[in-house]
Each structure stands twice: as structure tokens, then as C-alpha cells.
Short mmCIF file of N, CA and C and ligand atoms in Angstrom, two decimals:
data_model
loop_
_atom_site.label_atom_id
_atom_site.label_comp_id
_atom_site.label_asym_id
_atom_site.label_seq_id
_atom_site.Cartn_x
_atom_site.Cartn_y
_atom_site.Cartn_z
N MET A 19 -17.15 -3.95 -18.10
CA MET A 19 -16.52 -2.63 -18.30
C MET A 19 -16.33 -1.94 -16.94
N ILE A 20 -15.15 -1.44 -16.71
CA ILE A 20 -14.83 -0.77 -15.45
C ILE A 20 -14.81 0.74 -15.69
N ALA A 21 -15.48 1.47 -14.81
CA ALA A 21 -15.43 2.94 -14.86
C ALA A 21 -14.30 3.39 -13.92
N ILE A 22 -13.46 4.26 -14.41
CA ILE A 22 -12.32 4.69 -13.58
C ILE A 22 -12.23 6.20 -13.59
N GLY A 23 -11.87 6.78 -12.44
CA GLY A 23 -11.76 8.23 -12.36
C GLY A 23 -10.89 8.64 -11.20
N SER A 24 -10.39 9.86 -11.27
CA SER A 24 -9.58 10.39 -10.16
C SER A 24 -9.57 11.92 -10.25
N ASP A 25 -9.22 12.54 -9.14
CA ASP A 25 -8.86 13.97 -9.21
C ASP A 25 -7.34 14.04 -9.41
N HIS A 26 -6.77 15.23 -9.29
CA HIS A 26 -5.33 15.39 -9.48
C HIS A 26 -4.52 14.60 -8.45
N GLY A 27 -5.05 14.48 -7.22
CA GLY A 27 -4.34 13.76 -6.16
C GLY A 27 -4.25 12.27 -6.41
N GLY A 28 -5.16 11.76 -7.23
CA GLY A 28 -5.16 10.33 -7.53
C GLY A 28 -4.77 10.03 -8.96
N PHE A 29 -4.37 11.08 -9.69
CA PHE A 29 -4.12 10.92 -11.13
C PHE A 29 -3.05 9.88 -11.43
N GLU A 30 -1.91 9.97 -10.73
CA GLU A 30 -0.80 9.04 -11.03
C GLU A 30 -1.22 7.60 -10.74
N LEU A 31 -1.93 7.41 -9.65
CA LEU A 31 -2.39 6.06 -9.32
C LEU A 31 -3.38 5.56 -10.38
N LYS A 32 -4.28 6.44 -10.80
CA LYS A 32 -5.23 6.04 -11.86
C LYS A 32 -4.50 5.58 -13.12
N GLU A 33 -3.44 6.28 -13.47
CA GLU A 33 -2.69 5.91 -14.68
C GLU A 33 -2.03 4.53 -14.51
N GLU A 34 -1.54 4.24 -13.29
CA GLU A 34 -0.96 2.92 -13.00
C GLU A 34 -2.02 1.83 -13.11
N ILE A 35 -3.21 2.13 -12.60
CA ILE A 35 -4.30 1.15 -12.65
C ILE A 35 -4.70 0.89 -14.10
N LYS A 36 -4.69 1.93 -14.92
CA LYS A 36 -5.02 1.75 -16.34
C LYS A 36 -4.01 0.81 -17.01
N LYS A 37 -2.73 0.96 -16.65
CA LYS A 37 -1.70 0.07 -17.23
C LYS A 37 -1.99 -1.38 -16.84
N TYR A 38 -2.37 -1.56 -15.57
CA TYR A 38 -2.70 -2.91 -15.07
C TYR A 38 -3.90 -3.48 -15.85
N LEU A 39 -4.93 -2.66 -16.03
CA LEU A 39 -6.14 -3.13 -16.73
C LEU A 39 -5.82 -3.46 -18.18
N ASP A 40 -4.95 -2.64 -18.79
CA ASP A 40 -4.52 -2.91 -20.17
C ASP A 40 -3.81 -4.26 -20.25
N GLU A 41 -2.88 -4.49 -19.30
CA GLU A 41 -2.13 -5.76 -19.29
C GLU A 41 -3.05 -6.96 -19.15
N LYS A 42 -4.12 -6.79 -18.38
CA LYS A 42 -5.04 -7.91 -18.12
C LYS A 42 -6.18 -7.96 -19.15
N ASN A 43 -6.12 -7.06 -20.12
CA ASN A 43 -7.19 -6.98 -21.14
C ASN A 43 -8.56 -6.77 -20.52
N ILE A 44 -8.61 -5.96 -19.48
CA ILE A 44 -9.88 -5.64 -18.83
C ILE A 44 -10.34 -4.30 -19.40
N PRO A 45 -11.51 -4.26 -20.06
CA PRO A 45 -11.96 -3.00 -20.65
C PRO A 45 -12.37 -1.98 -19.58
N TYR A 46 -12.09 -0.71 -19.86
CA TYR A 46 -12.44 0.35 -18.91
C TYR A 46 -12.74 1.63 -19.67
N GLU A 47 -13.45 2.51 -18.98
CA GLU A 47 -13.63 3.87 -19.51
C GLU A 47 -13.09 4.84 -18.48
N ASP A 48 -12.28 5.77 -18.93
CA ASP A 48 -11.62 6.74 -18.04
C ASP A 48 -12.43 8.04 -18.04
N PHE A 49 -12.99 8.38 -16.88
CA PHE A 49 -13.81 9.59 -16.76
C PHE A 49 -13.01 10.79 -16.26
N GLY A 50 -11.69 10.71 -16.39
CA GLY A 50 -10.85 11.83 -16.00
C GLY A 50 -10.42 11.72 -14.54
N THR A 51 -9.62 12.62 -14.13
CA THR A 51 -9.06 13.73 -14.82
C THR A 51 -7.90 13.27 -15.71
N TYR A 52 -7.46 14.12 -16.60
CA TYR A 52 -6.48 13.69 -17.59
C TYR A 52 -5.12 14.37 -17.43
N SER A 53 -4.91 15.04 -16.30
CA SER A 53 -3.61 15.66 -16.03
C SER A 53 -3.52 15.91 -14.52
N THR A 54 -2.41 16.48 -14.08
CA THR A 54 -2.27 16.76 -12.65
C THR A 54 -2.80 18.16 -12.29
N ASP A 55 -3.46 18.81 -13.22
CA ASP A 55 -4.07 20.11 -12.91
C ASP A 55 -5.20 19.90 -11.89
N SER A 56 -5.35 20.87 -11.01
CA SER A 56 -6.32 20.73 -9.93
C SER A 56 -7.77 20.68 -10.46
N VAL A 57 -8.51 19.68 -9.98
CA VAL A 57 -9.93 19.54 -10.33
C VAL A 57 -10.71 19.17 -9.07
N ASP A 58 -12.03 19.22 -9.15
CA ASP A 58 -12.88 18.94 -7.99
C ASP A 58 -13.37 17.50 -8.02
N TYR A 59 -12.99 16.75 -6.98
CA TYR A 59 -13.30 15.30 -6.97
C TYR A 59 -14.81 14.97 -7.02
N PRO A 60 -15.72 15.80 -6.46
CA PRO A 60 -17.14 15.38 -6.54
C PRO A 60 -17.63 15.26 -7.98
N LEU A 61 -17.11 16.12 -8.86
CA LEU A 61 -17.57 16.09 -10.26
C LEU A 61 -17.09 14.84 -10.97
N ILE A 62 -15.87 14.40 -10.64
CA ILE A 62 -15.33 13.17 -11.23
C ILE A 62 -16.10 11.96 -10.70
N ALA A 63 -16.37 11.97 -9.39
CA ALA A 63 -17.14 10.86 -8.80
C ALA A 63 -18.51 10.78 -9.44
N GLU A 64 -19.14 11.91 -9.63
CA GLU A 64 -20.50 11.93 -10.21
C GLU A 64 -20.51 11.31 -11.61
N LYS A 65 -19.56 11.74 -12.44
CA LYS A 65 -19.50 11.23 -13.83
C LYS A 65 -19.20 9.73 -13.86
N THR A 66 -18.25 9.31 -13.04
CA THR A 66 -17.83 7.91 -13.03
C THR A 66 -18.97 7.02 -12.52
N CYS A 67 -19.61 7.46 -11.44
CA CYS A 67 -20.69 6.66 -10.84
C CYS A 67 -21.92 6.63 -11.73
N ALA A 68 -22.16 7.67 -12.48
CA ALA A 68 -23.32 7.69 -13.39
C ALA A 68 -23.22 6.52 -14.38
N ALA A 69 -22.03 6.25 -14.85
CA ALA A 69 -21.84 5.15 -15.81
C ALA A 69 -22.19 3.81 -15.18
N ILE A 70 -22.01 3.70 -13.88
CA ILE A 70 -22.33 2.44 -13.18
C ILE A 70 -23.84 2.33 -12.96
N VAL A 71 -24.45 3.38 -12.43
CA VAL A 71 -25.89 3.28 -12.15
C VAL A 71 -26.71 3.22 -13.45
N GLU A 72 -26.17 3.76 -14.52
CA GLU A 72 -26.87 3.67 -15.82
C GLU A 72 -26.63 2.32 -16.49
N GLY A 73 -25.76 1.49 -15.91
CA GLY A 73 -25.53 0.14 -16.43
C GLY A 73 -24.49 0.05 -17.53
N LYS A 74 -23.81 1.17 -17.84
CA LYS A 74 -22.78 1.12 -18.88
C LYS A 74 -21.52 0.41 -18.37
N CYS A 75 -21.28 0.52 -17.06
CA CYS A 75 -20.12 -0.11 -16.43
C CYS A 75 -20.60 -0.97 -15.26
N ASP A 76 -19.85 -2.04 -14.98
CA ASP A 76 -20.25 -2.95 -13.90
C ASP A 76 -19.73 -2.50 -12.55
N LYS A 77 -18.51 -2.02 -12.54
CA LYS A 77 -17.87 -1.60 -11.29
C LYS A 77 -17.04 -0.36 -11.58
N GLY A 78 -16.61 0.30 -10.48
CA GLY A 78 -15.79 1.49 -10.65
C GLY A 78 -14.59 1.51 -9.73
N ILE A 79 -13.61 2.30 -10.13
CA ILE A 79 -12.43 2.52 -9.30
C ILE A 79 -12.19 4.03 -9.27
N LEU A 80 -12.12 4.60 -8.07
CA LEU A 80 -11.94 6.05 -7.92
C LEU A 80 -10.76 6.34 -7.01
N CYS A 81 -9.98 7.34 -7.37
CA CYS A 81 -8.82 7.72 -6.56
C CYS A 81 -8.81 9.23 -6.37
N CYS A 82 -8.48 9.65 -5.15
CA CYS A 82 -8.11 11.05 -4.91
C CYS A 82 -6.89 11.02 -4.00
N GLY A 83 -6.54 12.12 -3.40
CA GLY A 83 -5.32 12.14 -2.58
C GLY A 83 -5.39 11.12 -1.45
N THR A 84 -6.47 11.20 -0.68
CA THR A 84 -6.67 10.27 0.43
C THR A 84 -7.64 9.14 0.09
N GLY A 85 -8.43 9.34 -0.93
CA GLY A 85 -9.54 8.42 -1.24
C GLY A 85 -10.80 8.77 -0.47
N ILE A 86 -10.68 9.68 0.48
CA ILE A 86 -11.83 9.98 1.37
C ILE A 86 -12.88 10.82 0.65
N GLY A 87 -12.46 11.95 0.10
CA GLY A 87 -13.43 12.86 -0.52
C GLY A 87 -14.18 12.19 -1.65
N ILE A 88 -13.44 11.46 -2.46
CA ILE A 88 -14.07 10.85 -3.65
C ILE A 88 -14.99 9.69 -3.24
N SER A 89 -14.68 9.02 -2.12
CA SER A 89 -15.57 7.95 -1.64
C SER A 89 -16.83 8.56 -1.03
N MET A 90 -16.68 9.70 -0.34
CA MET A 90 -17.87 10.38 0.21
C MET A 90 -18.79 10.80 -0.92
N ALA A 91 -18.20 11.36 -1.97
CA ALA A 91 -19.00 11.83 -3.12
C ALA A 91 -19.68 10.64 -3.79
N ALA A 92 -18.95 9.56 -3.99
CA ALA A 92 -19.52 8.39 -4.68
C ALA A 92 -20.70 7.82 -3.90
N ASN A 93 -20.58 7.80 -2.59
CA ASN A 93 -21.67 7.22 -1.77
C ASN A 93 -22.91 8.10 -1.70
N LYS A 94 -22.84 9.32 -2.23
CA LYS A 94 -24.04 10.17 -2.34
C LYS A 94 -24.85 9.83 -3.59
N VAL A 95 -24.25 9.05 -4.50
CA VAL A 95 -24.94 8.71 -5.74
C VAL A 95 -25.80 7.47 -5.49
N LYS A 96 -27.08 7.57 -5.80
CA LYS A 96 -28.02 6.48 -5.55
C LYS A 96 -27.60 5.23 -6.33
N GLY A 97 -27.48 4.12 -5.60
CA GLY A 97 -27.10 2.86 -6.24
C GLY A 97 -25.63 2.53 -6.07
N ILE A 98 -24.88 3.47 -5.51
CA ILE A 98 -23.44 3.24 -5.35
C ILE A 98 -23.12 2.77 -3.93
N ARG A 99 -22.29 1.74 -3.86
CA ARG A 99 -21.71 1.29 -2.60
C ARG A 99 -20.20 1.36 -2.77
N ALA A 100 -19.64 2.48 -2.34
CA ALA A 100 -18.21 2.72 -2.53
C ALA A 100 -17.46 2.39 -1.25
N ALA A 101 -16.34 1.70 -1.39
CA ALA A 101 -15.53 1.31 -0.24
C ALA A 101 -14.13 1.89 -0.37
N LEU A 102 -13.74 2.66 0.62
CA LEU A 102 -12.37 3.19 0.68
C LEU A 102 -11.50 2.12 1.31
N CYS A 103 -10.55 1.62 0.58
CA CYS A 103 -9.72 0.51 1.07
C CYS A 103 -8.23 0.84 1.00
N SER A 104 -7.52 0.37 2.01
CA SER A 104 -6.06 0.50 1.99
C SER A 104 -5.42 -0.80 2.47
N ASP A 105 -6.23 -1.85 2.59
CA ASP A 105 -5.67 -3.16 2.94
C ASP A 105 -6.41 -4.25 2.17
N TYR A 106 -5.72 -5.36 1.99
CA TYR A 106 -6.21 -6.47 1.16
C TYR A 106 -7.50 -7.07 1.72
N PHE A 107 -7.55 -7.28 3.02
CA PHE A 107 -8.71 -7.92 3.65
C PHE A 107 -9.98 -7.11 3.38
N SER A 108 -9.88 -5.79 3.55
CA SER A 108 -11.06 -4.93 3.34
C SER A 108 -11.51 -4.96 1.88
N ALA A 109 -10.56 -4.93 0.96
CA ALA A 109 -10.92 -4.94 -0.47
C ALA A 109 -11.62 -6.24 -0.84
N LYS A 110 -11.21 -7.34 -0.20
CA LYS A 110 -11.83 -8.64 -0.45
C LYS A 110 -13.22 -8.72 0.20
N TYR A 111 -13.29 -8.34 1.45
CA TYR A 111 -14.55 -8.51 2.18
C TYR A 111 -15.61 -7.49 1.83
N THR A 112 -15.20 -6.35 1.27
CA THR A 112 -16.24 -5.40 0.85
C THR A 112 -16.96 -5.95 -0.39
N ARG A 113 -16.32 -6.81 -1.13
CA ARG A 113 -17.01 -7.52 -2.22
C ARG A 113 -17.85 -8.66 -1.65
N LEU A 114 -17.25 -9.48 -0.80
CA LEU A 114 -17.95 -10.65 -0.26
C LEU A 114 -19.19 -10.25 0.54
N HIS A 115 -19.06 -9.24 1.37
CA HIS A 115 -20.12 -8.92 2.33
C HIS A 115 -20.96 -7.70 1.97
N ASN A 116 -20.37 -6.70 1.35
CA ASN A 116 -21.10 -5.45 1.07
C ASN A 116 -21.50 -5.33 -0.40
N ASP A 117 -21.05 -6.23 -1.23
CA ASP A 117 -21.28 -6.12 -2.68
C ASP A 117 -20.91 -4.71 -3.18
N ALA A 118 -19.80 -4.22 -2.68
CA ALA A 118 -19.34 -2.88 -3.10
C ALA A 118 -19.19 -2.84 -4.61
N ASN A 119 -19.64 -1.74 -5.21
CA ASN A 119 -19.49 -1.62 -6.66
C ASN A 119 -18.45 -0.56 -7.06
N VAL A 120 -17.88 0.11 -6.08
CA VAL A 120 -16.79 1.06 -6.37
C VAL A 120 -15.69 0.89 -5.32
N LEU A 121 -14.47 0.75 -5.81
CA LEU A 121 -13.28 0.71 -4.95
C LEU A 121 -12.64 2.10 -4.96
N CYS A 122 -12.43 2.67 -3.78
CA CYS A 122 -11.76 3.97 -3.68
C CYS A 122 -10.42 3.80 -2.98
N MET A 123 -9.43 4.53 -3.47
CA MET A 123 -8.09 4.46 -2.88
C MET A 123 -7.44 5.84 -2.90
N GLY A 124 -6.48 6.01 -2.02
CA GLY A 124 -5.76 7.29 -1.93
C GLY A 124 -4.43 7.21 -2.64
N GLY A 125 -4.25 8.06 -3.63
CA GLY A 125 -2.99 8.09 -4.36
C GLY A 125 -1.83 8.58 -3.52
N ARG A 126 -2.15 9.30 -2.44
CA ARG A 126 -1.09 9.82 -1.58
C ARG A 126 -0.94 9.01 -0.30
N THR A 127 -1.73 7.94 -0.16
CA THR A 127 -1.69 7.19 1.10
C THR A 127 -1.23 5.75 0.95
N ILE A 128 -1.35 5.18 -0.25
CA ILE A 128 -0.86 3.80 -0.41
C ILE A 128 0.04 3.70 -1.63
N GLY A 129 0.90 2.72 -1.60
CA GLY A 129 1.82 2.49 -2.72
C GLY A 129 1.09 1.86 -3.90
N HIS A 130 1.69 2.03 -5.06
CA HIS A 130 1.04 1.52 -6.27
C HIS A 130 0.96 -0.01 -6.29
N GLY A 131 1.98 -0.66 -5.74
CA GLY A 131 1.97 -2.13 -5.72
C GLY A 131 0.79 -2.65 -4.92
N LEU A 132 0.60 -2.11 -3.74
CA LEU A 132 -0.53 -2.53 -2.90
C LEU A 132 -1.85 -2.20 -3.60
N ALA A 133 -1.93 -1.00 -4.18
CA ALA A 133 -3.17 -0.58 -4.85
C ALA A 133 -3.57 -1.58 -5.93
N LEU A 134 -2.61 -2.06 -6.69
CA LEU A 134 -2.92 -3.02 -7.76
C LEU A 134 -3.40 -4.36 -7.21
N GLU A 135 -2.84 -4.74 -6.05
CA GLU A 135 -3.33 -5.97 -5.37
C GLU A 135 -4.79 -5.79 -4.96
N LEU A 136 -5.12 -4.58 -4.49
CA LEU A 136 -6.49 -4.32 -4.05
C LEU A 136 -7.44 -4.34 -5.25
N VAL A 137 -6.98 -3.77 -6.36
CA VAL A 137 -7.79 -3.78 -7.58
C VAL A 137 -8.06 -5.22 -8.00
N GLU A 138 -7.01 -6.04 -7.98
CA GLU A 138 -7.15 -7.42 -8.44
C GLU A 138 -8.16 -8.19 -7.58
N VAL A 139 -8.02 -8.09 -6.27
CA VAL A 139 -8.93 -8.86 -5.42
C VAL A 139 -10.35 -8.29 -5.49
N PHE A 140 -10.46 -6.97 -5.61
CA PHE A 140 -11.78 -6.35 -5.71
C PHE A 140 -12.51 -6.82 -6.97
N LEU A 141 -11.79 -6.85 -8.08
CA LEU A 141 -12.44 -7.20 -9.35
C LEU A 141 -12.74 -8.70 -9.46
N ASN A 142 -12.02 -9.51 -8.70
CA ASN A 142 -12.15 -10.97 -8.87
C ASN A 142 -12.89 -11.67 -7.75
N THR A 143 -13.43 -10.93 -6.81
CA THR A 143 -14.14 -11.55 -5.69
C THR A 143 -15.64 -11.35 -5.86
N PRO A 144 -16.40 -12.43 -5.86
CA PRO A 144 -17.87 -12.29 -6.01
C PRO A 144 -18.54 -11.93 -4.69
N PHE A 145 -19.75 -11.44 -4.78
CA PHE A 145 -20.59 -11.19 -3.59
C PHE A 145 -21.00 -12.55 -3.04
N GLU A 146 -20.93 -12.69 -1.72
CA GLU A 146 -21.24 -13.98 -1.07
C GLU A 146 -22.75 -14.22 -0.98
N GLY A 147 -23.55 -13.17 -0.95
CA GLY A 147 -25.01 -13.35 -0.84
C GLY A 147 -25.39 -13.86 0.53
N GLY A 148 -26.42 -14.74 0.59
CA GLY A 148 -26.86 -15.30 1.87
C GLY A 148 -27.31 -14.21 2.83
N ARG A 149 -26.84 -14.27 4.06
CA ARG A 149 -27.26 -13.29 5.07
C ARG A 149 -26.85 -11.86 4.69
N HIS A 150 -25.84 -11.75 3.84
CA HIS A 150 -25.36 -10.42 3.45
C HIS A 150 -26.31 -9.74 2.47
N GLU A 151 -27.10 -10.56 1.77
CA GLU A 151 -28.09 -10.02 0.83
C GLU A 151 -29.06 -9.10 1.58
N ARG A 152 -29.56 -9.61 2.69
CA ARG A 152 -30.53 -8.85 3.51
C ARG A 152 -29.92 -7.53 3.98
N ARG A 153 -28.68 -7.59 4.39
CA ARG A 153 -28.02 -6.39 4.93
C ARG A 153 -27.78 -5.36 3.82
N VAL A 154 -27.41 -5.84 2.65
CA VAL A 154 -27.20 -4.91 1.54
C VAL A 154 -28.54 -4.28 1.13
N GLU A 155 -29.62 -5.08 1.17
CA GLU A 155 -30.96 -4.52 0.88
C GLU A 155 -31.31 -3.44 1.90
N GLN A 156 -31.04 -3.71 3.16
CA GLN A 156 -31.31 -2.72 4.22
C GLN A 156 -30.49 -1.44 3.99
N LEU A 157 -29.27 -1.67 3.58
CA LEU A 157 -28.36 -0.54 3.30
C LEU A 157 -28.94 0.34 2.19
N MET A 158 -29.41 -0.30 1.13
CA MET A 158 -29.90 0.47 -0.01
C MET A 158 -31.22 1.16 0.30
N LYS A 159 -32.00 0.58 1.24
CA LYS A 159 -33.25 1.22 1.65
C LYS A 159 -32.99 2.54 2.35
N LEU A 160 -31.83 2.70 2.93
CA LEU A 160 -31.50 3.97 3.61
C LEU A 160 -31.50 5.13 2.62
N GLU A 161 -31.29 4.80 1.35
CA GLU A 161 -31.30 5.86 0.32
C GLU A 161 -32.68 6.48 0.15
N GLU A 162 -33.73 5.73 0.54
CA GLU A 162 -35.09 6.21 0.37
C GLU A 162 -35.51 7.16 1.50
N LYS A 163 -34.73 7.20 2.58
CA LYS A 163 -35.16 7.98 3.76
C LYS A 163 -34.74 9.43 3.63
C1 LIG B 22 -6.98 17.46 -3.22
O1 LIG B 22 -5.94 18.30 -2.81
C2 LIG B 22 -7.40 16.56 -2.09
O2 LIG B 22 -8.14 17.27 -1.17
C3 LIG B 22 -8.20 15.40 -2.62
O3 LIG B 22 -7.44 14.69 -3.54
C4 LIG B 22 -8.66 14.37 -1.61
O4 LIG B 22 -7.62 13.93 -0.82
C5 LIG B 22 -9.87 14.72 -0.86
O5 LIG B 22 -10.40 13.94 -0.05
#
């Protein structure tokens, strides 16, 4: 199950991603927003990420205008490793090396075609483990400080 959310700046992109997930029969839960009316991205990030840390969803996708604010908010949630991506290589390697569990994108910064490519590679690339396991553990220990 994929948790998906956006503010108004990422709303249109979120809707495109939902169409893609529907086509691929990938189940998701939409944590809002549900229109282009202005909303605050930290609240959307909080709700979407809660579903992941509570184990209801495996991964998340978050969009705002730039992807920056919503990725900052997501990374404040304990257990979340959110990656703001705008290129294919980063979306692939953040899974391979960082075991990222949330993909963030900017609805006003990248085209929908590219965004869907990033979603596809993010959802289909496993964590490589090995030496990266230790680094991800070190990363998560920073949450305790
Ligand atoms: C909203 O206008 C905009 O600030 C937001 O979508 C995002 O880009 C913040 O980082």
C-alpha cells in the first residue's frame, strides 16, 4: 500500500500519480489535499508519514510546489527517510543506497512524464543492503540525538 499526499502546489501531480497507480493496479491511500485550495504542507506530510511509520503503508509519495517543504516536513517524522528527487538516477539510488521510504517531488518543478518515471523506478528498486545497511542504521540513530 502506497501513502500519497500533496499540498495545493503538488495537487495536479498527485492526481496524475494516482492515475498511474490505478493503471498499474497498485493500491494507495490518498491523504489529501483534495483540491487546489491552499493548505499547509507540514500537516499533509505528517498524516501521510504516520501511515508509513504505523505500518499501514509501505512507502509514500509526497508532492508540493517545489517538493522541498514537504520533504523537510517528512524527514522530521521519526522513521521516515524522504528523498526529494528530480532525476532518474537519484530516484533509483535513493532506494538502492538510502532505503528511502518516501519519494518527494515538486509539482511546479518537473514535468508529469518525468515524475511518473521517478515513481516507477522508486517503487520497483529494492534496497541494496550490504555496506549501505550500516549507513542507514547510522542515519536512523541520528534521530535519537
Ligand atoms: C506553496 O505555495 C509552496 O510554498 C509549497 O507548495 C512548497 O513549494 C513549499 O516548499
